[in-house]
Amino acid sequence: MTTDHLPEASAAPARGRPRDAARDRALMDATLAELQAHGYSGLTTAAVAKRAGVSTATLYRRWRSKEHLVVGAAQAWAEDLGPDTDHGSLRADLRALLHDKADALDGASGRLLRAVLGEAAHNRALADVLFEAFVLPLQNRVSALLDRAAGRGEIAPVEDPLVVGEMVIGPMVSHTFLIPHTPGASPGADMADRLLPYLLRALGAPAA
Amino acid sequence: MTTDHLPEASAAPARGRPRDAARDRALMDATLAELQAHGYSGLTTAAVAKRAGVSTATLYRRWRSKEHLVVGAAQAWAEDLGPDTDHGSLRADLRALLHDKADALDGASGRLLRAVLGEAAHNRALADVLFEAFVLPLQNRVSALLDRAAGRGEIAPVEDPLVVGEMVIGPMVSHTFLIPHTPGASPGADMADRLLPYLLRALGAPAA
């Protein structure tokens, strides 16, 4: 797995050093791998540095603590849900969003989210970055597609778009994280297709 | 926090010793506390034994490994969703289930689930027990209430009750686990009330 989709730089390195994108990517890859293997509590900056092939001094120049490193990894692995394209209908917009979410959950960002969800229960900095990186972009896309659908006259304006956002995120997360799946399965994509008609009915649109 | 709701004994202790319910409860309390503080990777049987006030030898007589201890804790803290009472209507049945689920997620079973969800990604025994203890009972209750509603003629028979189960579990889990909440808030209860009209519409029942 690579991190080719990582953004070009969320923060400039300290003291004007030329940014080493390859080194940053190796550190983010290593952080995710260590989180999956050992969880937040079991992760050490020494193990991340070793796995990334850099010295701990190098790691600490970029991330000044273990918490900063993991928060940085959560930002780096934030769900890339792709652009909010107008597909011309509520059904097509929702279907695209569900499949973008499925791809994200079945991939690296889903693995990162799952590995740090427990720690976020008592780590506010991490909880905040998970909200900003994983929840807010989806809620914004849900709001935008609901507005378009109401504008087209497909549905009445939605009273509680946040609940609709949870009805998109929630079943995808619970189906991916709580059901034991056979290796290689794509539980998110399966749930996306089965969820669509129920979501359309919940919004007052024809399901078929 | 106590574990007064723990079942009376899921397994008899080895070698016919008189069962020490208080000791078992202390061990389950301690396991949950250590999981919350240190995650699965950071949990040690020595720390659990010390917190419970027993020797590690005593712990090992009951649980022969760390994995058995945590799987046992997941079973002990399985969601107690309460009885599946017929409340006379789909709306009342669903409302009761959502609030039972909210109570569970806001309580000890929700904290246990959150603390071990990451580990379950690569621990099949744990994933299986989470499914049996947290997902299956809810899916069964959803199926039962949907059958009753169809029997009353409130809705047509539901084609995909598993998806409806995910629409109950999922938004409750994502709203409780992914949104930063102020201490003392009851996010599950709030989401239960807001979700209800959308779920009813998804099932083809009048929302109001």
PDB file of N, CA and C in Angstrom, chain A residues 79 99-111 172 176-177 181 185-190:
ATOM      1  N   GLU A  79     -10.409  10.754   4.830  1.00  0.00           N
ATOM      2  CA  GLU A  79     -11.121  10.161   3.710  1.00  0.00           C
ATOM      3  C   GLU A  79     -11.151  11.094   2.527  1.00  0.00           C
ATOM      4  N   HIS A  99     -20.813   4.609  -2.692  1.00  0.00           N
ATOM      5  CA  HIS A  99     -19.678   3.822  -3.192  1.00  0.00           C
ATOM      6  C   HIS A  99     -18.339   4.505  -2.904  1.00  0.00           C
ATOM      7  N   ASP A 100     -18.304   5.831  -2.930  1.00  0.00           N
ATOM      8  CA  ASP A 100     -17.072   6.522  -2.517  1.00  0.00           C
ATOM      9  C   ASP A 100     -16.770   6.214  -1.050  1.00  0.00           C
ATOM     10  N   LYS A 101     -17.812   6.212  -0.216  1.00  0.00           N
ATOM     11  CA  LYS A 101     -17.643   5.921   1.208  1.00  0.00           C
ATOM     12  C   LYS A 101     -17.194   4.462   1.403  1.00  0.00           C
ATOM     13  N   ALA A 102     -17.770   3.562   0.622  1.00  0.00           N
ATOM     14  CA  ALA A 102     -17.380   2.151   0.710  1.00  0.00           C
ATOM     15  C   ALA A 102     -15.904   1.974   0.373  1.00  0.00           C
ATOM     16  N   ASP A 103     -15.472   2.624  -0.707  1.00  0.00           N
ATOM     17  CA  ASP A 103     -14.058   2.519  -1.105  1.00  0.00           C
ATOM     18  C   ASP A 103     -13.156   3.033   0.018  1.00  0.00           C
ATOM     19  N   ALA A 104     -13.565   4.163   0.625  1.00  0.00           N
ATOM     20  CA  ALA A 104     -12.744   4.756   1.687  1.00  0.00           C
ATOM     21  C   ALA A 104     -12.666   3.811   2.889  1.00  0.00           C
ATOM     22  N   LEU A 105     -13.814   3.250   3.288  1.00  0.00           N
ATOM     23  CA  LEU A 105     -13.830   2.373   4.468  1.00  0.00           C
ATOM     24  C   LEU A 105     -13.076   1.076   4.216  1.00  0.00           C
ATOM     25  N   ASP A 106     -13.135   0.571   3.001  1.00  0.00           N
ATOM     26  CA  ASP A 106     -12.431  -0.676   2.694  1.00  0.00           C
ATOM     27  C   ASP A 106     -10.932  -0.433   2.523  1.00  0.00           C
ATOM     28  N   GLY A 107     -10.509   0.823   2.497  1.00  0.00           N
ATOM     29  CA  GLY A 107      -9.110   1.152   2.247  1.00  0.00           C
ATOM     30  C   GLY A 107      -8.367   1.664   3.469  1.00  0.00           C
ATOM     31  N   ALA A 108      -7.283   2.390   3.191  1.00  0.00           N
ATOM     32  CA  ALA A 108      -6.386   2.819   4.266  1.00  0.00           C
ATOM     33  C   ALA A 108      -7.080   3.735   5.269  1.00  0.00           C
ATOM     34  N   SER A 109      -7.926   4.642   4.798  1.00  0.00           N
ATOM     35  CA  SER A 109      -8.535   5.576   5.745  1.00  0.00           C
ATOM     36  C   SER A 109      -9.466   4.821   6.696  1.00  0.00           C
ATOM     37  N   GLY A 110     -10.146   3.797   6.216  1.00  0.00           N
ATOM     38  CA  GLY A 110     -10.992   2.984   7.088  1.00  0.00           C
ATOM     39  C   GLY A 110     -10.171   2.235   8.123  1.00  0.00           C
ATOM     40  N   ARG A 111      -9.007   1.736   7.714  1.00  0.00           N
ATOM     41  CA  ARG A 111      -8.150   1.011   8.664  1.00  0.00           C
ATOM     42  C   ARG A 111      -7.613   1.949   9.736  1.00  0.00           C
ATOM     43  N   MET A 172     -22.733   1.966   6.846  1.00  0.00           N
ATOM     44  CA  MET A 172     -21.501   1.582   6.146  1.00  0.00           C
ATOM     45  C   MET A 172     -20.412   1.228   7.164  1.00  0.00           C
ATOM     46  N   THR A 176     -19.083  -2.616   7.958  1.00  0.00           N
ATOM     47  CA  THR A 176     -17.660  -2.888   7.685  1.00  0.00           C
ATOM     48  C   THR A 176     -16.911  -3.304   8.949  1.00  0.00           C
ATOM     49  N   PHE A 177     -17.240  -2.669  10.083  1.00  0.00           N
ATOM     50  CA  PHE A 177     -16.447  -2.877  11.306  1.00  0.00           C
ATOM     51  C   PHE A 177     -17.007  -3.970  12.219  1.00  0.00           C
ATOM     52  N   HIS A 181     -15.958 -10.498   8.175  1.00  0.00           N
ATOM     53  CA  HIS A 181     -16.010 -10.707   6.726  1.00  0.00           C
ATOM     54  C   HIS A 181     -14.900 -11.640   6.290  1.00  0.00           C
ATOM     55  N   ALA A 185     -13.240  -9.633   0.867  1.00  0.00           N
ATOM     56  CA  ALA A 185     -14.608  -9.191   0.604  1.00  0.00           C
ATOM     57  C   ALA A 185     -14.664  -7.664   0.552  1.00  0.00           C
ATOM     58  N   SER A 186     -15.703  -7.134  -0.073  1.00  0.00           N
ATOM     59  CA  SER A 186     -15.926  -5.689  -0.121  1.00  0.00           C
ATOM     60  C   SER A 186     -17.262  -5.384   0.551  1.00  0.00           C
ATOM     61  N   PRO A 187     -17.292  -5.483   1.896  1.00  0.00           N
ATOM     62  CA  PRO A 187     -18.572  -5.341   2.591  1.00  0.00           C
ATOM     63  C   PRO A 187     -19.225  -3.980   2.346  1.00  0.00           C
ATOM     64  N   GLY A 188     -18.398  -2.940   2.194  1.00  0.00           N
ATOM     65  CA  GLY A 188     -18.951  -1.609   1.993  1.00  0.00           C
ATOM     66  C   GLY A 188     -19.743  -1.506   0.695  1.00  0.00           C
ATOM     67  N   ALA A 189     -19.189  -2.043  -0.380  1.00  0.00           N
ATOM     68  CA  ALA A 189     -19.858  -1.953  -1.682  1.00  0.00           C
ATOM     69  C   ALA A 189     -21.180  -2.714  -1.667  1.00  0.00           C
ATOM     70  N   ASP A 190     -21.184  -3.868  -1.007  1.00  0.00           N
ATOM     71  CA  ASP A 190     -22.408  -4.660  -0.891  1.00  0.00           C
ATOM     72  C   ASP A 190     -23.479  -3.868  -0.139  1.00  0.00           C
TER      73      ASP A 190
END
